[in-house]
Tab-separated table of C-alpha atoms in Angstrom:
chain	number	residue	atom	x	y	z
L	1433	UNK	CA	0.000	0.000	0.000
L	1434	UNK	CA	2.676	2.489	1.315
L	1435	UNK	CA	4.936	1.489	-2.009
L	1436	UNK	CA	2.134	2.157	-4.280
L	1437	UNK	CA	1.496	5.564	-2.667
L	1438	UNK	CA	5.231	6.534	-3.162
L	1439	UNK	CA	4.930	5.125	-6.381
L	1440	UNK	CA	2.228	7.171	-7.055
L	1441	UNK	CA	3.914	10.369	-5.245
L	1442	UNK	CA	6.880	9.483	-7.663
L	1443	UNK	CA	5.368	9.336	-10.727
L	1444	UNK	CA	3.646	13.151	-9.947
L	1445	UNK	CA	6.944	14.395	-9.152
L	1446	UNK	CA	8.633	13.339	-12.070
L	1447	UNK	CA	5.575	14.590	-14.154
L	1448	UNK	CA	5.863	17.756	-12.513
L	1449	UNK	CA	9.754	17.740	-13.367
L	1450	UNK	CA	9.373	16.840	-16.758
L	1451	UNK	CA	6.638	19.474	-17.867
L	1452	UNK	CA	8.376	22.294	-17.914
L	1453	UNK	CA	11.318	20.531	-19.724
L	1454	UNK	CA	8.737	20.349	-22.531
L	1455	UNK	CA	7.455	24.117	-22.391
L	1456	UNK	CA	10.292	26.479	-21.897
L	1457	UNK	CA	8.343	29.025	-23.090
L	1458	UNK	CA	6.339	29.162	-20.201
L	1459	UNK	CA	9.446	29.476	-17.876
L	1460	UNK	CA	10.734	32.232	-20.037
L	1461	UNK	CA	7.258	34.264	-19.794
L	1462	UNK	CA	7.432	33.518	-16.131
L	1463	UNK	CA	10.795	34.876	-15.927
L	1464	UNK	CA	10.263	38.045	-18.111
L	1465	UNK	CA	7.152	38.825	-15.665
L	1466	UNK	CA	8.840	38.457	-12.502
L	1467	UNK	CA	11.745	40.139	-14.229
L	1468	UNK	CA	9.033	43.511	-14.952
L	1469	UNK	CA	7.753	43.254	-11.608
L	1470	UNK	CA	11.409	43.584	-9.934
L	1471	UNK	CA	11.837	46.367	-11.926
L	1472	UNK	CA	7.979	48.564	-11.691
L	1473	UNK	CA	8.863	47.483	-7.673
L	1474	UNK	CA	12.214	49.217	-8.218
L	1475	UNK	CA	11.168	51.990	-9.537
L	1476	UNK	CA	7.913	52.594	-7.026
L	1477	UNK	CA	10.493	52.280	-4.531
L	1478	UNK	CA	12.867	54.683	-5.771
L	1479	UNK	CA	10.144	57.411	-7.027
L	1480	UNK	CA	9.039	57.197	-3.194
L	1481	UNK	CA	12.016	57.529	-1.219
L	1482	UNK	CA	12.565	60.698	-4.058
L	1483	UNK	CA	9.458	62.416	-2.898
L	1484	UNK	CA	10.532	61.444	1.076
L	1485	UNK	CA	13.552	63.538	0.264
L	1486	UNK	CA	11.477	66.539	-1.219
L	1487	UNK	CA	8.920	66.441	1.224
L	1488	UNK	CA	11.545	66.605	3.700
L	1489	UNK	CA	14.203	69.613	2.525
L	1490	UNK	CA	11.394	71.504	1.568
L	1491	UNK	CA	11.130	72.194	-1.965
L	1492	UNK	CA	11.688	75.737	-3.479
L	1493	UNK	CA	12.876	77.367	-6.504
L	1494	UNK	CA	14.493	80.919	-7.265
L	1495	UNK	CA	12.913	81.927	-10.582
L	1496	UNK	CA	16.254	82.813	-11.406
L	1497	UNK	CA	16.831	78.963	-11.222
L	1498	UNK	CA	14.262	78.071	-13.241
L	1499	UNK	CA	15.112	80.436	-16.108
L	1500	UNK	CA	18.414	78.577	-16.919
L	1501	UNK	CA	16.966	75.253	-17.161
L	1502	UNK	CA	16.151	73.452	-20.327
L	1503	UNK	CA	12.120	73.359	-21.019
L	1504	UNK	CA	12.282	69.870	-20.679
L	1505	UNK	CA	13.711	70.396	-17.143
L	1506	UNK	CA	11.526	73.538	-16.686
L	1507	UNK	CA	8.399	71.338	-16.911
L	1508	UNK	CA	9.646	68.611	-14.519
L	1509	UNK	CA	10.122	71.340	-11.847
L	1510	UNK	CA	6.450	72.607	-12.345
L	1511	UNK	CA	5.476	68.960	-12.064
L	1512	UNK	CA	7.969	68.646	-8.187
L	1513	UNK	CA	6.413	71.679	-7.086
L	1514	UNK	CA	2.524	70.514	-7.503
L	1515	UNK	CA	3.939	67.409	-5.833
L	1516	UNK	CA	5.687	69.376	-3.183
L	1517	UNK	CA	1.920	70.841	-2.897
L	1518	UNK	CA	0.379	67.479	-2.030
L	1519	UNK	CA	-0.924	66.198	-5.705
L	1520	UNK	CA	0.321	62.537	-5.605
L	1521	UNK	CA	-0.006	62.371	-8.927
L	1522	UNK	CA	1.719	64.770	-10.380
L	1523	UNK	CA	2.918	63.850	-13.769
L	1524	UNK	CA	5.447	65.461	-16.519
L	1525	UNK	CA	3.357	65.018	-20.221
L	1526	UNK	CA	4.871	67.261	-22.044
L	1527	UNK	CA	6.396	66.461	-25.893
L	1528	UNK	CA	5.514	65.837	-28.861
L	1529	UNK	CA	1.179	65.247	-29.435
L	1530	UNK	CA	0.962	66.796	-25.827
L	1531	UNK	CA	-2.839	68.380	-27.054
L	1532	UNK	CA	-1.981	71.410	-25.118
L	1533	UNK	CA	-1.065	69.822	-21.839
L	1534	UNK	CA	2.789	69.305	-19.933
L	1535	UNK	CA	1.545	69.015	-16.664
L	1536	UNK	CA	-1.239	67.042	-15.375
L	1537	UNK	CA	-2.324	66.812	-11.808
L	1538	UNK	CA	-5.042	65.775	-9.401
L	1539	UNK	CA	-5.003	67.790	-5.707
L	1540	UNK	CA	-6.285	67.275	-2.745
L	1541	UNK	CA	-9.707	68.257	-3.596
L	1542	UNK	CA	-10.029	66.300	-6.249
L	1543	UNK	CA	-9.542	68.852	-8.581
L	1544	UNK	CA	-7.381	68.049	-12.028
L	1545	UNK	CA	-5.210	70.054	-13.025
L	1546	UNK	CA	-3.945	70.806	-16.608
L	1547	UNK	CA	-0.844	73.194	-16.977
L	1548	UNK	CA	0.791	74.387	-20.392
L	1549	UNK	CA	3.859	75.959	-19.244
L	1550	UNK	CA	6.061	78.153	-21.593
L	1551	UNK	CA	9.563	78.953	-20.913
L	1552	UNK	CA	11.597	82.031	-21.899
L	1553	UNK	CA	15.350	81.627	-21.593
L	1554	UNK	CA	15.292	86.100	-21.178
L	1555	UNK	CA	11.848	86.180	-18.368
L	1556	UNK	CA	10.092	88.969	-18.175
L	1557	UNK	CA	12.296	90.520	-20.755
L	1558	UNK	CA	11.503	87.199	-23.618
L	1559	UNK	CA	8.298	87.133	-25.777
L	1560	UNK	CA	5.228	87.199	-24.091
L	1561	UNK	CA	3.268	84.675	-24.050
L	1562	UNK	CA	0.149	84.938	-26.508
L	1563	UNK	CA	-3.723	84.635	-27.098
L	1564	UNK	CA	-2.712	81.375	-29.255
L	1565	UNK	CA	-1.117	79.813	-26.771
L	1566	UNK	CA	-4.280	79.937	-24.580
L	1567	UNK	CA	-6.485	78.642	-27.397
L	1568	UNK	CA	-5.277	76.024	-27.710
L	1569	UNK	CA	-5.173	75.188	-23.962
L	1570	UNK	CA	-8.237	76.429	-23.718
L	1571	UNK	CA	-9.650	74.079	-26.632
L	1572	UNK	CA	-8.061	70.518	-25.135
L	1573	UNK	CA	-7.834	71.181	-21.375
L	1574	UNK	CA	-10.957	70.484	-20.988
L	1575	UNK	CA	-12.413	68.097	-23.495
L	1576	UNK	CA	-9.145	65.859	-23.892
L	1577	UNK	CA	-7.633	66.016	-20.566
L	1578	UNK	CA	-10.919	66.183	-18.392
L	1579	UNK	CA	-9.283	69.372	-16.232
L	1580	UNK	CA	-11.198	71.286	-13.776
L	1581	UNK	CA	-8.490	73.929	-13.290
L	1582	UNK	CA	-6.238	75.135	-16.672
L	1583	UNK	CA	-2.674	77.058	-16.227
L	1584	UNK	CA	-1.083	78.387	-18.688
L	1585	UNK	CA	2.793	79.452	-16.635
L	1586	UNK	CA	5.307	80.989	-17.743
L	1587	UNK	CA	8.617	82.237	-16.163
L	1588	UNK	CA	7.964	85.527	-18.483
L	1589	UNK	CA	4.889	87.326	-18.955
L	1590	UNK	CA	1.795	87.243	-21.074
L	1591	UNK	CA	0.329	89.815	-23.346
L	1592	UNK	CA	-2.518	91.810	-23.149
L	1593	UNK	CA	-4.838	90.314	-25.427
L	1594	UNK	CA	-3.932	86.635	-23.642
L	1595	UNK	CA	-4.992	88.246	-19.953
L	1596	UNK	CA	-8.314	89.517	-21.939
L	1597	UNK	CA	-8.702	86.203	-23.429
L	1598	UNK	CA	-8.207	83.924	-20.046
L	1599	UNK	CA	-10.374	86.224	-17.988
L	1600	UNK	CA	-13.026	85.260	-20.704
L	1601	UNK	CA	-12.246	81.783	-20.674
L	1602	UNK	CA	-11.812	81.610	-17.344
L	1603	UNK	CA	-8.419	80.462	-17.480
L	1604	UNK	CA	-5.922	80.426	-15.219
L	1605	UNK	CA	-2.283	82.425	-15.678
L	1606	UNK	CA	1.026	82.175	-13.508
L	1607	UNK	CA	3.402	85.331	-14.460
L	1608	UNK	CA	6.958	85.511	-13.455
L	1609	UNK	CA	6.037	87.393	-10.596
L	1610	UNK	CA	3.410	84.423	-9.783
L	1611	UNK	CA	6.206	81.477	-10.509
L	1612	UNK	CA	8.761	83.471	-8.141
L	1613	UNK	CA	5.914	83.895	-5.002
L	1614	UNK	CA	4.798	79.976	-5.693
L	1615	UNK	CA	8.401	78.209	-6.223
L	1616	UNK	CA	9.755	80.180	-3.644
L	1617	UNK	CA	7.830	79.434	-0.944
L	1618	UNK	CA	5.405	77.040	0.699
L	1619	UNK	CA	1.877	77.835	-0.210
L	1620	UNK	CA	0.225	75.907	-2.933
L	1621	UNK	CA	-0.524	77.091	-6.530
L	1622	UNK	CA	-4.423	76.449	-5.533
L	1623	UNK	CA	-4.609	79.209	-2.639
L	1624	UNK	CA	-2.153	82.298	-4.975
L	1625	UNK	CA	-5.390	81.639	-7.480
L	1626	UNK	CA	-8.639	83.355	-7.482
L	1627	UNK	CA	-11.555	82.118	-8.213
L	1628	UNK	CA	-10.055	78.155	-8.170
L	1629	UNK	CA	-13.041	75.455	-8.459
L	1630	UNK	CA	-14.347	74.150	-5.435
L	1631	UNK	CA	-13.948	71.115	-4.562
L	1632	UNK	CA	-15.200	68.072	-6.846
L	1633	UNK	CA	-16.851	66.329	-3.078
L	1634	UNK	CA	-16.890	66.759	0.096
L	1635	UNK	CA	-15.149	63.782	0.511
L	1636	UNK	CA	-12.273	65.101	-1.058
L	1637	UNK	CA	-11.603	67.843	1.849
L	1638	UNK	CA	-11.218	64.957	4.817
């Protein structure tokens, strides 16, 4: 009885053994999984203890810092700071096909965000920013990226038919002046705004 058990116990073994001898594919999928998993675990990891350290120093900018970085760079720093301001996630979108958007972000009001920002290597002193610009923000924020609150930023300034246009539109604009006041110190972006949304619930406010 007990030898046709191990017999039995054997035989399932060596069947187990044997299968994946004769489907090394599925050992290879199995290994490219675990392999993506190590690495999205990595990188969670890694993004967090990031945000630890900025949460901790204190992030700030001088707007004198932010004019001599790339726009690439520019537009991660507008993405740390609405981080810095408690929107989890905060996310860089910003290239090529963007539909009007290099910043997205949810607060924590529930509110989403969608910021264009425009960089000028000169400020205040570089082109001002223009009514096209904020056309086409104003035609994709909304529809496309489902935003409740749209930025257009700059570390310059805008003209005067753009601050005629936004007030229409009811759009949202961050001057140099506005940049230097946010970056540089602790207050979020939501409370140097007027007339910001309320919240989406009540919910969101606990």
């Amino acid at each position: 009885m007990l030898g046709s058990a191990a017999a039995v116990a054997f035989s399932m073994i060596m069947a187990l053994l044997s299968w994946p001898a004769a489907h090394p594919w599925v050992l290879a999928l199995i290994l490219v999984a675990a392999v993506g998993a190590g690495r999205l675990w990595l990188r969670r990891r890694q993004e967090a203890a990031r945000w630890d350290r900025v949460r901790a120093q204190g992030l700030l900018y001088a707007v004198e810092h932010l004019d001599g970085l790339h726009h690439n760079d520019f537009e991660f720093a507008v993405r740390d700071l609405m981080h810095r301001d408690g929107c989890s996630d905060a996310q860089k979108v910003g290239g090529r096909g963007d539909n009007g958007a290099d910043v997205k972000a949810t607060d924590p009001y529930g509110r989403r965000w969608v910021i264009q920002c425009k960089h000028r290597k000169a400020g205040w002193s570089g082109s001002a920013v223009g009514t096209p610009d904020l056309q086409v923000l104003n035609g994709t924020g909304r529809q496309i990226h489902g935003g409740d609150v749209l930025v257009m930023l700059t570390n310059g300034r805008f003209s005067k038919p753009a601050l005629d246009f936004a007030k229409s539109q009811h759009l949202h604009l961050v001057d140099r002046h506005l940049l230097a006041w946010w970056a540089g110190g602790s207050r979020p972006l939501w409370e140097l705004l007027r007339a910001v949304p309320p919240p989406r619930t009540p919910a969101s406010l606990s």
